[in-house]
Coordinates of C-alpha atoms and ligand atoms in Angstrom, one line a residue:
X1 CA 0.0 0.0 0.0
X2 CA 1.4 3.3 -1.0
X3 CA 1.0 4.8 2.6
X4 CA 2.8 1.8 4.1
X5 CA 6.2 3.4 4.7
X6 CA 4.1 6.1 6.7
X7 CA 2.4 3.9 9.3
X8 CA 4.5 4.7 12.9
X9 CA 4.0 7.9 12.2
X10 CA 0.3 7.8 11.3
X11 CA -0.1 5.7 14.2
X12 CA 1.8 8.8 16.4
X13 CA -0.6 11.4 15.1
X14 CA -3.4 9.4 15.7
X15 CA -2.2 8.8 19.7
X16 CA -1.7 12.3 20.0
X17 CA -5.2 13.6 18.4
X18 CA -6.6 10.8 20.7
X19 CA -5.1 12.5 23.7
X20 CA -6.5 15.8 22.9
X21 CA -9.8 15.3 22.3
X22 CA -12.3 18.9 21.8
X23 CA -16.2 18.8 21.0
X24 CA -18.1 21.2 18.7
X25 CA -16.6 24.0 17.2
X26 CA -13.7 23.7 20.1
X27 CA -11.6 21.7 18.1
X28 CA -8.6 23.8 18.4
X29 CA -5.6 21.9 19.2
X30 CA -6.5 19.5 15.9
X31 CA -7.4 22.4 13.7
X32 CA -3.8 24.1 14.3
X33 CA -2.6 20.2 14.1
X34 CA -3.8 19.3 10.8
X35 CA -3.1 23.3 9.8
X36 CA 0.6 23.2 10.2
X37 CA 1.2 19.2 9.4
X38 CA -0.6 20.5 6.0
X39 CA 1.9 23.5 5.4
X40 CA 5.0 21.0 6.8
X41 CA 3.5 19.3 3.7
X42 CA 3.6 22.5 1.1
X43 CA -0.1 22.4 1.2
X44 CA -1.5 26.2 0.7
X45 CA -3.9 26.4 4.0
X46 CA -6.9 28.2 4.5
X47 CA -8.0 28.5 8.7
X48 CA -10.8 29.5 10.1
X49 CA -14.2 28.5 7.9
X50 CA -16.8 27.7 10.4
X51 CA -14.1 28.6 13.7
X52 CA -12.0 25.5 13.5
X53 CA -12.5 24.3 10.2
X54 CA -9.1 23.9 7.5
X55 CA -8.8 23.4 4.0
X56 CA -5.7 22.2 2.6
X57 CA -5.6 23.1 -1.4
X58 CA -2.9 21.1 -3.6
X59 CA -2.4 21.5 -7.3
X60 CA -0.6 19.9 -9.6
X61 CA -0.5 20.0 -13.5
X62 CA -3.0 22.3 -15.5
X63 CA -6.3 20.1 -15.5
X64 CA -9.4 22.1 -13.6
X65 CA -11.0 18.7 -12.6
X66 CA -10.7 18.5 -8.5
X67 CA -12.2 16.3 -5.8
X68 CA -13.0 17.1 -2.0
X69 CA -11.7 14.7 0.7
X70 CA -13.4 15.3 3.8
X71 CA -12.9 13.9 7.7
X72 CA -14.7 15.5 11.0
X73 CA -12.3 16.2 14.0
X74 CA -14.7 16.5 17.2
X75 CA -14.6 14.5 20.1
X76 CA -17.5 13.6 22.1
X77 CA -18.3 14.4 25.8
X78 CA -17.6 11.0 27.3
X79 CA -15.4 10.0 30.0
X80 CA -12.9 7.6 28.4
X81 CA -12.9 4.1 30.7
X82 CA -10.0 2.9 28.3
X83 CA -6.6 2.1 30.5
X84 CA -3.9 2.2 27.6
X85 CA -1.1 4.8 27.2
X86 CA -2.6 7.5 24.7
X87 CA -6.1 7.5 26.6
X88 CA -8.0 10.7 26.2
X89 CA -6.2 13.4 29.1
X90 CA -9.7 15.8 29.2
X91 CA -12.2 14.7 31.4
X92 CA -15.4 14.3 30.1
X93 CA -13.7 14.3 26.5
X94 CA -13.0 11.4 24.6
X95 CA -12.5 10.1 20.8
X96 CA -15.3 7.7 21.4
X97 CA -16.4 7.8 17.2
X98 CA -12.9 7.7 15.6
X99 CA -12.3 11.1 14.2
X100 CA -9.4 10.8 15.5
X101 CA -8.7 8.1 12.9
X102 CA -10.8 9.8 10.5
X103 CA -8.3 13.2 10.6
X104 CA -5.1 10.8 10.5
X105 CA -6.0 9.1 7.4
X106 CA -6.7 12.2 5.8
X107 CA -3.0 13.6 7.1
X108 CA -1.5 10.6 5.5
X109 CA -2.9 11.0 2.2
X110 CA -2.4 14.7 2.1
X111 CA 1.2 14.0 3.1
X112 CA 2.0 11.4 0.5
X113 CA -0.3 13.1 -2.0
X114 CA 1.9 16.3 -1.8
X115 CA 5.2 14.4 -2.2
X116 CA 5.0 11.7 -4.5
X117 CA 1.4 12.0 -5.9
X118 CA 0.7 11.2 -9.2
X119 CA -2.3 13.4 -10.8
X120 CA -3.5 16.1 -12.7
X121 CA -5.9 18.7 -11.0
X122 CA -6.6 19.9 -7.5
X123 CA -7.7 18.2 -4.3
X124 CA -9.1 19.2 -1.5
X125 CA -8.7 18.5 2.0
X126 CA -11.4 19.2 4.3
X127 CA -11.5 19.1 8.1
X128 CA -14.8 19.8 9.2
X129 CA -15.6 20.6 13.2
X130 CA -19.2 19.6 14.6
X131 CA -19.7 16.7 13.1
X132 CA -22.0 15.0 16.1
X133 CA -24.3 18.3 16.6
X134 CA -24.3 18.1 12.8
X135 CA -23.8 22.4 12.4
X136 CA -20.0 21.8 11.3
X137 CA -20.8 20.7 7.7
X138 CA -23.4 23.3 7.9
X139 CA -21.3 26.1 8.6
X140 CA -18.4 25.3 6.5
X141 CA -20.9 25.6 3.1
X142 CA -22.3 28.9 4.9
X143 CA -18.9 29.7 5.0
X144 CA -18.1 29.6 1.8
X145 CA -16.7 25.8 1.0
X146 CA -18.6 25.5 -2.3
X147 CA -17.9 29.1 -3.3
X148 CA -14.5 29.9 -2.0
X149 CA -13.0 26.6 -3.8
X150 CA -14.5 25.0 -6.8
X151 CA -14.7 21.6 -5.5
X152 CA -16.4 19.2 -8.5
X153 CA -17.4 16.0 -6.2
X154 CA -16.7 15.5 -2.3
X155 CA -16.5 11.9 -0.3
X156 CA -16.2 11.1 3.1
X157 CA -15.6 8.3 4.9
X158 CA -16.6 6.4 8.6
X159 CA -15.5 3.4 10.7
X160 CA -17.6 0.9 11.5
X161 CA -16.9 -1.4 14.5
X162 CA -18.5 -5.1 14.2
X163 CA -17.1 -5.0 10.7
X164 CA -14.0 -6.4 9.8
X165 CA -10.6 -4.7 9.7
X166 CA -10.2 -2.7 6.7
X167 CA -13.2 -4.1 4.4
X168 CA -15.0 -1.4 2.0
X169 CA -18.8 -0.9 2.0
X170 CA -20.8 2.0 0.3
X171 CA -23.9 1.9 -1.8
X172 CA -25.8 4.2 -4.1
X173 CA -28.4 6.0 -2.7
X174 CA -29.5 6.7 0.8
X175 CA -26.5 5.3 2.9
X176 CA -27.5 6.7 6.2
X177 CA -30.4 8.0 7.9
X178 CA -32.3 11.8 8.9
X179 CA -32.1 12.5 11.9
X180 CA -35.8 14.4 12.9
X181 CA -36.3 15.6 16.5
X182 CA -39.8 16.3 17.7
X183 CA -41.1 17.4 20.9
X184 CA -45.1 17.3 21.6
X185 CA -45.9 19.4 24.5
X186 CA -49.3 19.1 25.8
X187 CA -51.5 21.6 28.3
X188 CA -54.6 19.7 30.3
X189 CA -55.3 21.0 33.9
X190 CA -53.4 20.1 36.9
X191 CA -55.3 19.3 39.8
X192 CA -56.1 16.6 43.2
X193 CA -54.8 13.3 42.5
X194 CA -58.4 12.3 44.6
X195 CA -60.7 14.5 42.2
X196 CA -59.5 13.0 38.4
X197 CA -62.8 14.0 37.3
X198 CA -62.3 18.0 38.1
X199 CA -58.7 17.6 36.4
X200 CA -57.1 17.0 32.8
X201 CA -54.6 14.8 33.5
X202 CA -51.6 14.7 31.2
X203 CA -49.9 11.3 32.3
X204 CA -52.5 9.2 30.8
X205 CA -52.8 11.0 27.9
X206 CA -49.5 11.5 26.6
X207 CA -49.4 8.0 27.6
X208 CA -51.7 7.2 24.9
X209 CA -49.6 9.2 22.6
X210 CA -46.6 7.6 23.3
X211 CA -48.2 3.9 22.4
X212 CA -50.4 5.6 19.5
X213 CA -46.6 6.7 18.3
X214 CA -45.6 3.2 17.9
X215 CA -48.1 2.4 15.1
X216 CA -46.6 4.5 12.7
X217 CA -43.8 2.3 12.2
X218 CA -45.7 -0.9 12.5
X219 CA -48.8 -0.3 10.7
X220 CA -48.3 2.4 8.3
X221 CA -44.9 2.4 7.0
X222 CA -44.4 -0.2 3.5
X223 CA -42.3 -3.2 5.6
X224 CA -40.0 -2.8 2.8
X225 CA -38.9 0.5 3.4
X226 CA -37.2 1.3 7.2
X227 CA -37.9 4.0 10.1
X228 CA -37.5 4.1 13.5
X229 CA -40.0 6.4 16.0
X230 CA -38.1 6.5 19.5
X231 CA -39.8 8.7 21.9
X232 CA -37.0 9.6 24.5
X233 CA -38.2 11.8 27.4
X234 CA -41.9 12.0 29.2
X235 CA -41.5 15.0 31.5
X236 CA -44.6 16.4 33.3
X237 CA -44.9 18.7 36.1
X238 CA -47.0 16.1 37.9
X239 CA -46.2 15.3 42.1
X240 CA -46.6 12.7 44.1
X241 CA -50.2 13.9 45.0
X242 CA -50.9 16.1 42.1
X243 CA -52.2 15.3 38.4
X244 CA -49.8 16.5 35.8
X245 CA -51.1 19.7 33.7
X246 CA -48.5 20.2 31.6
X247 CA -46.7 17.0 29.7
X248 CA -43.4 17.4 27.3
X249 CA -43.0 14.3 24.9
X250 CA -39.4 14.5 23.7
X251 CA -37.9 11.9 21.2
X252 CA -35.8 10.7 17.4
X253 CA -37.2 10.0 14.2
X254 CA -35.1 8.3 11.2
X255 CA -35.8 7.6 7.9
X256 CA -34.4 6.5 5.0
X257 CA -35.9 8.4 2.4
X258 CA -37.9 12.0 2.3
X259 CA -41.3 10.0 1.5
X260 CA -41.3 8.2 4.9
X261 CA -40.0 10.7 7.0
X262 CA -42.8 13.0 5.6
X263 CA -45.2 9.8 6.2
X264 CA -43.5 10.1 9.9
X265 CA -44.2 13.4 10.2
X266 CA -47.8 13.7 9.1
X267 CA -49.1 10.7 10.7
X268 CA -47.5 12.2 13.9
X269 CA -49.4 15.2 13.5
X270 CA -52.8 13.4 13.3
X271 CA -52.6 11.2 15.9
X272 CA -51.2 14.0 18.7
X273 CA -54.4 15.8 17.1
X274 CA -57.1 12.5 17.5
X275 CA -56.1 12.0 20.9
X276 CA -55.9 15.8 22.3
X277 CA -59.2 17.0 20.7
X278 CA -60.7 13.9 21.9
X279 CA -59.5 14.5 25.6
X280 CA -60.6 18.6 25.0
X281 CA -56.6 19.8 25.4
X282 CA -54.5 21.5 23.8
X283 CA -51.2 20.6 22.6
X284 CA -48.1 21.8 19.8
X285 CA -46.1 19.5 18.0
X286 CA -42.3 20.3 16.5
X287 CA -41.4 18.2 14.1
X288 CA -36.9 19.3 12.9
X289 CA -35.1 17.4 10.8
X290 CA -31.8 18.3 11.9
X291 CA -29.8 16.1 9.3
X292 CA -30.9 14.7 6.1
X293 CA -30.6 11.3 4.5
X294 CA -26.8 11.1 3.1
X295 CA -27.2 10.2 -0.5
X296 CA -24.9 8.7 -2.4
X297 CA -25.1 10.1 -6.4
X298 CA -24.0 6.6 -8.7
X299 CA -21.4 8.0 -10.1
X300 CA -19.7 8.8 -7.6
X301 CA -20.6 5.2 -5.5
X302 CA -19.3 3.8 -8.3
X303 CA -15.5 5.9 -8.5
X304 CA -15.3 5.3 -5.2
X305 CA -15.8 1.0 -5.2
X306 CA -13.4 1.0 -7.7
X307 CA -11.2 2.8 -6.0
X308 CA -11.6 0.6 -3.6
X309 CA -11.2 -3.0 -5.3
X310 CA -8.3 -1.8 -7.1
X311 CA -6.6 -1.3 -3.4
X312 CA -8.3 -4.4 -1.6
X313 CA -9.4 -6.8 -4.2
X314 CA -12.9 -7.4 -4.6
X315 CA -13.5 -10.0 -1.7
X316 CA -13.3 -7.0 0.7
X317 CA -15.5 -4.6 -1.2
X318 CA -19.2 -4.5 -1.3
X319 CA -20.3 -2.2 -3.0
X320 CA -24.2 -2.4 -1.8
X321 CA -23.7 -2.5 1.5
X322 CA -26.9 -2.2 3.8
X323 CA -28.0 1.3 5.1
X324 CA -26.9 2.5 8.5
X325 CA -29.6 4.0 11.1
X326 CA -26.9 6.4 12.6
X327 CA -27.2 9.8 10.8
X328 CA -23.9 12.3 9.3
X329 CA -23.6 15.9 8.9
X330 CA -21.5 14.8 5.4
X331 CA -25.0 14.0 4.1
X332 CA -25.1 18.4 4.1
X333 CA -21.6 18.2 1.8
X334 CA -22.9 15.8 -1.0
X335 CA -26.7 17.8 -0.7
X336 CA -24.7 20.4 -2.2
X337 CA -22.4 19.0 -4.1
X338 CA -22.4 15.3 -5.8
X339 CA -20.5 12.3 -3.4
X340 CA -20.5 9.3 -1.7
X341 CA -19.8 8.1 2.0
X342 CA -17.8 5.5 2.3
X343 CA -17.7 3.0 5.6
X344 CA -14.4 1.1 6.4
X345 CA -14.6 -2.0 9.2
X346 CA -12.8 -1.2 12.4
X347 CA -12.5 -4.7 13.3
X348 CA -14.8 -6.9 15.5
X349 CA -12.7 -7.5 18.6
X350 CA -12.0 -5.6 21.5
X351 CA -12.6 -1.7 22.0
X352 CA -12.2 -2.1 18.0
X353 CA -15.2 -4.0 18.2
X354 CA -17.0 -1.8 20.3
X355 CA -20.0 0.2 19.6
X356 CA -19.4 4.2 18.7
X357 CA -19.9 6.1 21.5
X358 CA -19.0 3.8 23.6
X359 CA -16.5 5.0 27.2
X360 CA -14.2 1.7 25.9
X361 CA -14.3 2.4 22.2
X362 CA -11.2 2.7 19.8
X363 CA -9.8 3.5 16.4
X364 CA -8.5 1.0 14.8
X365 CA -4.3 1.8 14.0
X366 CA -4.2 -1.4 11.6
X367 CA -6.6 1.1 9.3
X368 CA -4.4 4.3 8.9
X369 CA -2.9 3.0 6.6
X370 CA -5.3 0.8 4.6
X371 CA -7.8 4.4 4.6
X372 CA -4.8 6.5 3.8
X373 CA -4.4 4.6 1.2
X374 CA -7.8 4.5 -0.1
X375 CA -7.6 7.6 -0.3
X376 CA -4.9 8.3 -2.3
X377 CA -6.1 5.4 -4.5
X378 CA -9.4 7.4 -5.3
X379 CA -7.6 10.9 -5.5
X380 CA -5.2 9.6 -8.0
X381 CA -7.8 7.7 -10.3
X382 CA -10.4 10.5 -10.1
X383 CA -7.5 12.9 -11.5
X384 CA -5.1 10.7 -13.8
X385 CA -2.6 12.3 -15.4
Ligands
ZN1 ZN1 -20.4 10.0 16.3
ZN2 ZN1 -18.5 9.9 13.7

């Protein structure tokens, strides 16, 4: 692999970023990492889209075709449980869904892409902050990615624990889910728990919601197509001797396509409404989606497998892998601008095996430089000389 010769350091940068860990839009000590490791590289480097964000911008020969490599670089509010040497040093901050790994792979590429690449056009390296409140993707377009830079196609890439070390899965189409936050907040009348009958309590009917909420997915979405209604929080202003008046229903929608999550929406509305006006309360329902459906375009699902099977062989690489119910700010990126997401396998044992987000969770090193050079595989075959 042409990253091979890079690996102890790869596997240094990735220790160190682990160590350092930042969430949301605090993600200085990486930014200024990946900054100066860029310009080490004779990368030109532009700081400071969307706070902590970089783009790193390298040219070579005269063709205006260009490609966008993106990685995320926040941590996560966890407190890491993991024991060995380069565990997180911030409390309450922790690496627990690999950008850490995600940011190294990118480093190597960019490094060995600056030195020895082979290609004709520009590429772009993106480190995005806020992945996990999904504004950092957001904020960078707002910012001026798209404008600033003339980036043709952009692809991102995620680890996936439970899968194994360094196999390729991607997929045209919808490859992860929205994300849709809703809260229902209801207002009956508070009152004696003795006298029900001079009250409207709001227990038992946003207890009725909560089970009416469950039929969406069961009984009116196609069993073909997926969704997922999680109601979350149930907060009331009830006591131990006084009916609840007011009643806050809090909770997660996916979907994997527009259709159902507008089916989610809608039937939401109407059965909040059924069950309110037939109690005589009133009630408000927000409905947000906060991150769309990542699409994959085909054209660009298909670049990227054969990218792919080129550097791992086809036996590693499917190239219709099922969708994931976790959602991604990159979905934003490719809205904008045609590309694929990309999933690599983290491994199945161990904290490699571990669920993201988990306290005991870890990047995989055997993958820095397997994803390096994936990348530089799809950079250099998207932009042949
Ligand atoms: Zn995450
Ligand atoms: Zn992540």
């Amino acid at each position: 692999m042409k990253t091979q010769s890079l690996h102890n350091q790869l596997v240094d940068w990735r220790h160190d970023l682990h160590m350092n860990p930042q969430i949301s839009f605090e993600e200085e000590y990486a930014s200024n990492k990946v900054a100066n490791l860029m310009k080490d590289f004779g990368i030109e480097v532009h700081q400071g889209i969307a706070k902590t964000g970089v783009v790193g911008v390298l040219k070579k020969g005269n063709s205006n075709k260009s490609i966008g490599i993106r990685a995320d670089m926040d941590a996560l509010p966890i407190n890491e449980i993991n024991t060995f040497s380069y565990k997180s040093t911030i409390e309450n901050r922790m690496h627990a869904c690999g950008h850490d790994g995600h940011m190294t792979m990118l480093l190597g590429a960019a490094k060995y892409l600056a030195e020895q690449g082979n290609f004709d056009g520009t590429i772009y390296f993106i480190f995005q902050p806020d992945e996990e409140n999904t504004f950092g993707a957001k904020t960078m377009i707002e910012e001026g990615l798209f404008t600033k830079f003339s980036i043709d196609e952009v692809y991102g890439m995620h680890n996936i624990p439970g899968m194994e070390t360094g196999t390729f899965g991607t997929r045209k189409g919808g490859i992860t889910t929205s994300e849709n936050l809703f809260e229902i907040s209801i207002e009956g009348k508070g009152g004696h728990a003795a006298l029900p009958h001079m009250s409207k309590d709001t227990i038992t009917i946003g207890s009725q919601i909560i089970i009416a909420l469950q039929t969406i997915v069961s009984r009116k979405l196609n069993p073909v197509e997926a969704g997922v209604v999680s109601v979350t929080e149930f907060i009331t202003d009830g006591k131990k001797n006084v009916l609840a008046g007011n009643g806050l229903i809090k909770g997660d929608a996916r979907a994997f396509s527009e259709k159902t999550n507008t089916m989610i929406e809608q039937s939401m509305r109407q059965l909040v409404k059924g069950i309110c006006d037939a109690h005589g309360v009133s009630y408000e329902v927000k409905y947000e989606t906060t991150c769309p459906m990542t699409f994959n375009q085909p054209e660009q699902a298909k670049s990227a497998t054969k990218a792919a099977i080129s550097l791992l062989g086809t036996d590693k690489c499917n190239s219709d892998i099922e969708p994931r119910s976790f959602s991604e700010d990159f979905s934003i990126m490719s809205k904008s601008t045609p590309g694929c997401f990309v999933l690599m396998g983290n491994g199945i044992s161990g904290s490699n095996g571990r669920p993201l987000h988990s306290a005991d969770y870890d990047f995989n090193d055997e993958l820095l430089v397997k994803g390096s050079s994936y990348w530089v595989e799809l950079a250099e075959q998207q932009l042949t000389s």
